[in-house]
């Protein structure tokens, strides 16, 4: 059974700090990796995708992938209170079904 | 990113009635759409995979006769909750798959909040 593990949090960081969100996955054949942000009462919103080992940067967000360690992370620089949300890690295997982690709640305090 | 809409955004119904929720991909064709359910403070739960022109594939424990899925066109999938009961009250979210090269991305609709009285 494919599993995606995330620390449920909450992860609390002060405004302006770097938030680091981590995710591990069990299926070594996984090919694509995604980070979604979900505000309370809203549906998930795609914020990053990564397919190759290494880092991928988009604005204040950096996704990091290490397939050998089966580990993917999301860094949020200069965290803002508006970044407070639940961040979902999702992993796509060859069967075209996304497996979601349970999410990490991030709280950014002003 | 691609846009997926859902209608209605919120519905309140009496126990025993049926409710239909529509999911549309607005700027792309989606041969595959997914239906999720999320209870308060819980994680997303995949209910079924909806394939255009064929029967939906339901996850274990999801009653196919209760949650009817129709995917008659490349831009529309519908979920009908039949004979709804209070325990069916939940946040229902669809997503649409957008292939991109050798991979794909799923984009979510805004969700439908169902309250069964």
PDB file of N, CA and C in Angstrom, chain A residues 21-77:
ATOM      1  N   UNK A  21       8.586  22.191   5.578  1.00  0.00           N
ATOM      2  CA  UNK A  21       7.575  21.144   5.653  1.00  0.00           C
ATOM      3  C   UNK A  21       8.126  19.891   4.986  1.00  0.00           C
ATOM      4  N   UNK A  22       7.948  18.761   5.634  1.00  0.00           N
ATOM      5  CA  UNK A  22       8.574  17.536   5.156  1.00  0.00           C
ATOM      6  C   UNK A  22       7.559  16.442   4.848  1.00  0.00           C
ATOM      7  N   UNK A  23       7.984  15.531   3.984  1.00  0.00           N
ATOM      8  CA  UNK A  23       7.083  14.469   3.531  1.00  0.00           C
ATOM      9  C   UNK A  23       7.941  13.278   3.106  1.00  0.00           C
ATOM     10  N   UNK A  24       7.539  12.085   3.507  1.00  0.00           N
ATOM     11  CA  UNK A  24       8.192  10.882   3.016  1.00  0.00           C
ATOM     12  C   UNK A  24       7.142  10.000   2.348  1.00  0.00           C
ATOM     13  N   UNK A  25       7.609   9.167   1.421  1.00  0.00           N
ATOM     14  CA  UNK A  25       6.670   8.324   0.698  1.00  0.00           C
ATOM     15  C   UNK A  25       7.230   6.917   0.581  1.00  0.00           C
ATOM     16  N   UNK A  26       6.338   5.967   0.397  1.00  0.00           N
ATOM     17  CA  UNK A  26       6.772   4.568   0.459  1.00  0.00           C
ATOM     18  C   UNK A  26       7.029   3.947  -0.920  1.00  0.00           C
ATOM     19  N   UNK A  27       6.345   4.466  -1.949  1.00  0.00           N
ATOM     20  CA  UNK A  27       6.455   3.847  -3.268  1.00  0.00           C
ATOM     21  C   UNK A  27       7.679   4.371  -4.012  1.00  0.00           C
ATOM     22  N   UNK A  28       8.701   3.548  -4.118  1.00  0.00           N
ATOM     23  CA  UNK A  28       9.950   3.971  -4.747  1.00  0.00           C
ATOM     24  C   UNK A  28       9.762   4.280  -6.235  1.00  0.00           C
ATOM     25  N   UNK A  29       8.676   3.754  -6.827  1.00  0.00           N
ATOM     26  CA  UNK A  29       8.409   4.019  -8.231  1.00  0.00           C
ATOM     27  C   UNK A  29       7.667   5.320  -8.492  1.00  0.00           C
ATOM     28  N   UNK A  30       7.436   6.101  -7.466  1.00  0.00           N
ATOM     29  CA  UNK A  30       6.711   7.365  -7.638  1.00  0.00           C
ATOM     30  C   UNK A  30       7.470   8.299  -8.554  1.00  0.00           C
ATOM     31  N   UNK A  31       6.699   9.049  -9.337  1.00  0.00           N
ATOM     32  CA  UNK A  31       7.312   9.839 -10.397  1.00  0.00           C
ATOM     33  C   UNK A  31       7.128  11.340 -10.226  1.00  0.00           C
ATOM     34  N   UNK A  32       6.012  11.722  -9.649  1.00  0.00           N
ATOM     35  CA  UNK A  32       5.677  13.140  -9.587  1.00  0.00           C
ATOM     36  C   UNK A  32       5.224  13.477  -8.181  1.00  0.00           C
ATOM     37  N   UNK A  33       5.559  14.694  -7.792  1.00  0.00           N
ATOM     38  CA  UNK A  33       5.336  15.083  -6.403  1.00  0.00           C
ATOM     39  C   UNK A  33       4.753  16.488  -6.376  1.00  0.00           C
ATOM     40  N   UNK A  34       3.801  16.683  -5.501  1.00  0.00           N
ATOM     41  CA  UNK A  34       3.064  17.939  -5.490  1.00  0.00           C
ATOM     42  C   UNK A  34       2.876  18.433  -4.066  1.00  0.00           C
ATOM     43  N   UNK A  35       2.832  19.729  -3.948  1.00  0.00           N
ATOM     44  CA  UNK A  35       2.442  20.367  -2.697  1.00  0.00           C
ATOM     45  C   UNK A  35       1.176  21.180  -2.951  1.00  0.00           C
ATOM     46  N   UNK A  36       0.177  20.922  -2.134  1.00  0.00           N
ATOM     47  CA  UNK A  36      -1.068  21.679  -2.178  1.00  0.00           C
ATOM     48  C   UNK A  36      -1.216  22.438  -0.861  1.00  0.00           C
ATOM     49  N   UNK A  37      -1.835  23.572  -0.940  1.00  0.00           N
ATOM     50  CA  UNK A  37      -2.155  24.368   0.248  1.00  0.00           C
ATOM     51  C   UNK A  37      -3.666  24.354   0.418  1.00  0.00           C
ATOM     52  N   UNK A  38      -4.129  24.125   1.632  1.00  0.00           N
ATOM     53  CA  UNK A  38      -5.549  24.112   1.899  1.00  0.00           C
ATOM     54  C   UNK A  38      -5.859  25.006   3.089  1.00  0.00           C
ATOM     55  N   UNK A  39      -6.558  26.082   2.799  1.00  0.00           N
ATOM     56  CA  UNK A  39      -7.035  26.941   3.870  1.00  0.00           C
ATOM     57  C   UNK A  39      -8.263  26.291   4.498  1.00  0.00           C
ATOM     58  N   UNK A  40      -8.505  26.622   5.743  1.00  0.00           N
ATOM     59  CA  UNK A  40      -9.626  26.045   6.475  1.00  0.00           C
ATOM     60  C   UNK A  40     -10.943  26.306   5.731  1.00  0.00           C
ATOM     61  N   UNK A  41     -11.688  25.267   5.461  1.00  0.00           N
ATOM     62  CA  UNK A  41     -12.977  25.402   4.805  1.00  0.00           C
ATOM     63  C   UNK A  41     -12.915  25.532   3.294  1.00  0.00           C
ATOM     64  N   UNK A  42     -11.705  25.464   2.748  1.00  0.00           N
ATOM     65  CA  UNK A  42     -11.536  25.602   1.289  1.00  0.00           C
ATOM     66  C   UNK A  42     -10.955  24.324   0.716  1.00  0.00           C
ATOM     67  N   UNK A  43     -10.964  24.243  -0.617  1.00  0.00           N
ATOM     68  CA  UNK A  43     -10.397  23.072  -1.269  1.00  0.00           C
ATOM     69  C   UNK A  43      -8.898  23.269  -1.478  1.00  0.00           C
ATOM     70  N   UNK A  44      -8.169  22.188  -1.745  1.00  0.00           N
ATOM     71  CA  UNK A  44      -6.723  22.309  -1.946  1.00  0.00           C
ATOM     72  C   UNK A  44      -6.375  23.108  -3.197  1.00  0.00           C
ATOM     73  N   UNK A  45      -5.277  23.828  -3.107  1.00  0.00           N
ATOM     74  CA  UNK A  45      -4.780  24.650  -4.206  1.00  0.00           C
ATOM     75  C   UNK A  45      -3.351  24.215  -4.506  1.00  0.00           C
ATOM     76  N   UNK A  46      -3.069  23.911  -5.752  1.00  0.00           N
ATOM     77  CA  UNK A  46      -1.721  23.485  -6.133  1.00  0.00           C
ATOM     78  C   UNK A  46      -0.750  24.656  -6.035  1.00  0.00           C
ATOM     79  N   UNK A  47       0.357  24.449  -5.326  1.00  0.00           N
ATOM     80  CA  UNK A  47       1.348  25.504  -5.245  1.00  0.00           C
ATOM     81  C   UNK A  47       2.682  25.097  -5.859  1.00  0.00           C
ATOM     82  N   UNK A  48       3.034  23.823  -5.850  1.00  0.00           N
ATOM     83  CA  UNK A  48       4.323  23.417  -6.418  1.00  0.00           C
ATOM     84  C   UNK A  48       4.219  21.992  -6.932  1.00  0.00           C
ATOM     85  N   UNK A  49       4.978  21.718  -7.980  1.00  0.00           N
ATOM     86  CA  UNK A  49       5.156  20.355  -8.441  1.00  0.00           C
ATOM     87  C   UNK A  49       6.642  20.144  -8.681  1.00  0.00           C
ATOM     88  N   UNK A  50       7.119  18.933  -8.500  1.00  0.00           N
ATOM     89  CA  UNK A  50       8.525  18.629  -8.731  1.00  0.00           C
ATOM     90  C   UNK A  50       8.631  17.211  -9.218  1.00  0.00           C
ATOM     91  N   UNK A  51       9.539  16.988 -10.188  1.00  0.00           N
ATOM     92  CA  UNK A  51       9.627  15.674 -10.810  1.00  0.00           C
ATOM     93  C   UNK A  51      11.044  15.097 -10.766  1.00  0.00           C
ATOM     94  N   UNK A  52      12.054  15.969 -10.613  1.00  0.00           N
ATOM     95  CA  UNK A  52      13.448  15.531 -10.642  1.00  0.00           C
ATOM     96  C   UNK A  52      14.116  15.817  -9.310  1.00  0.00           C
ATOM     97  N   UNK A  53      15.136  15.035  -9.009  1.00  0.00           N
ATOM     98  CA  UNK A  53      15.908  15.278  -7.797  1.00  0.00           C
ATOM     99  C   UNK A  53      16.477  16.691  -7.781  1.00  0.00           C
ATOM    100  N   UNK A  54      16.514  17.271  -6.610  1.00  0.00           N
ATOM    101  CA  UNK A  54      17.081  18.599  -6.475  1.00  0.00           C
ATOM    102  C   UNK A  54      16.049  19.600  -5.992  1.00  0.00           C
ATOM    103  N   UNK A  55      16.346  20.852  -6.269  1.00  0.00           N
ATOM    104  CA  UNK A  55      15.491  21.940  -5.811  1.00  0.00           C
ATOM    105  C   UNK A  55      14.746  22.573  -6.974  1.00  0.00           C
ATOM    106  N   UNK A  56      13.559  23.056  -6.668  1.00  0.00           N
ATOM    107  CA  UNK A  56      12.778  23.827  -7.639  1.00  0.00           C
ATOM    108  C   UNK A  56      12.203  25.030  -6.908  1.00  0.00           C
ATOM    109  N   UNK A  57      12.512  26.210  -7.421  1.00  0.00           N
ATOM    110  CA  UNK A  57      12.104  27.433  -6.729  1.00  0.00           C
ATOM    111  C   UNK A  57      11.016  28.151  -7.508  1.00  0.00           C
ATOM    112  N   UNK A  58      10.052  28.691  -6.761  1.00  0.00           N
ATOM    113  CA  UNK A  58       8.992  29.499  -7.366  1.00  0.00           C
ATOM    114  C   UNK A  58       8.605  30.573  -6.354  1.00  0.00           C
ATOM    115  N   UNK A  59       9.164  31.749  -6.563  1.00  0.00           N
ATOM    116  CA  UNK A  59       8.892  32.837  -5.630  1.00  0.00           C
ATOM    117  C   UNK A  59       9.448  32.518  -4.255  1.00  0.00           C
ATOM    118  N   UNK A  60       8.606  32.581  -3.239  1.00  0.00           N
ATOM    119  CA  UNK A  60       9.061  32.296  -1.880  1.00  0.00           C
ATOM    120  C   UNK A  60       9.077  30.799  -1.567  1.00  0.00           C
ATOM    121  N   UNK A  61       8.634  29.985  -2.497  1.00  0.00           N
ATOM    122  CA  UNK A  61       8.539  28.551  -2.279  1.00  0.00           C
ATOM    123  C   UNK A  61       9.681  27.809  -2.963  1.00  0.00           C
ATOM    124  N   UNK A  62      10.240  26.826  -2.258  1.00  0.00           N
ATOM    125  CA  UNK A  62      11.228  25.926  -2.838  1.00  0.00           C
ATOM    126  C   UNK A  62      10.836  24.502  -2.491  1.00  0.00           C
ATOM    127  N   UNK A  63      10.672  23.679  -3.517  1.00  0.00           N
ATOM    128  CA  UNK A  63      10.432  22.266  -3.297  1.00  0.00           C
ATOM    129  C   UNK A  63      11.750  21.526  -3.464  1.00  0.00           C
ATOM    130  N   UNK A  64      11.974  20.536  -2.641  1.00  0.00           N
ATOM    131  CA  UNK A  64      13.189  19.740  -2.697  1.00  0.00           C
ATOM    132  C   UNK A  64      12.807  18.272  -2.781  1.00  0.00           C
ATOM    133  N   UNK A  65      13.465  17.549  -3.668  1.00  0.00           N
ATOM    134  CA  UNK A  65      13.155  16.134  -3.863  1.00  0.00           C
ATOM    135  C   UNK A  65      14.426  15.309  -3.764  1.00  0.00           C
ATOM    136  N   UNK A  66      14.352  14.227  -3.019  1.00  0.00           N
ATOM    137  CA  UNK A  66      15.448  13.272  -2.917  1.00  0.00           C
ATOM    138  C   UNK A  66      14.836  11.880  -3.066  1.00  0.00           C
ATOM    139  N   UNK A  67      14.894  11.368  -4.278  1.00  0.00           N
ATOM    140  CA  UNK A  67      14.242  10.079  -4.552  1.00  0.00           C
ATOM    141  C   UNK A  67      14.947   8.926  -3.843  1.00  0.00           C
ATOM    142  N   UNK A  68      16.247   9.027  -3.672  1.00  0.00           N
ATOM    143  CA  UNK A  68      16.982   7.944  -2.996  1.00  0.00           C
ATOM    144  C   UNK A  68      16.501   7.804  -1.554  1.00  0.00           C
ATOM    145  N   UNK A  69      16.222   8.921  -0.926  1.00  0.00           N
ATOM    146  CA  UNK A  69      15.736   8.904   0.456  1.00  0.00           C
ATOM    147  C   UNK A  69      14.217   8.901   0.530  1.00  0.00           C
ATOM    148  N   UNK A  70      13.567   8.998  -0.614  1.00  0.00           N
ATOM    149  CA  UNK A  70      12.106   9.003  -0.684  1.00  0.00           C
ATOM    150  C   UNK A  70      11.536  10.108   0.187  1.00  0.00           C
ATOM    151  N   UNK A  71      12.036  11.284  -0.107  1.00  0.00           N
ATOM    152  CA  UNK A  71      11.778  12.439   0.747  1.00  0.00           C
ATOM    153  C   UNK A  71      11.543  13.655  -0.129  1.00  0.00           C
ATOM    154  N   UNK A  72      10.513  14.409   0.224  1.00  0.00           N
ATOM    155  CA  UNK A  72      10.243  15.655  -0.491  1.00  0.00           C
ATOM    156  C   UNK A  72       9.895  16.712   0.544  1.00  0.00           C
ATOM    157  N   UNK A  73      10.363  17.915   0.324  1.00  0.00           N
ATOM    158  CA  UNK A  73      10.114  18.972   1.289  1.00  0.00           C
ATOM    159  C   UNK A  73       9.677  20.249   0.585  1.00  0.00           C
ATOM    160  N   UNK A  74       9.111  21.138   1.367  1.00  0.00           N
ATOM    161  CA  UNK A  74       8.699  22.448   0.882  1.00  0.00           C
ATOM    162  C   UNK A  74       9.223  23.492   1.863  1.00  0.00           C
ATOM    163  N   UNK A  75       9.981  24.440   1.345  1.00  0.00           N
ATOM    164  CA  UNK A  75      10.458  25.555   2.148  1.00  0.00           C
ATOM    165  C   UNK A  75       9.685  26.806   1.753  1.00  0.00           C
ATOM    166  N   UNK A  76       9.248  27.532   2.762  1.00  0.00           N
ATOM    167  CA  UNK A  76       8.572  28.802   2.522  1.00  0.00           C
ATOM    168  C   UNK A  76       9.418  29.885   3.172  1.00  0.00           C
ATOM    169  N   UNK A  77       9.999  30.738   2.339  1.00  0.00           N
ATOM    170  CA  UNK A  77      10.843  31.832   2.868  1.00  0.00           C
ATOM    171  C   UNK A  77       9.975  33.028   3.228  1.00  0.00           C
TER     172      UNK A  77
END
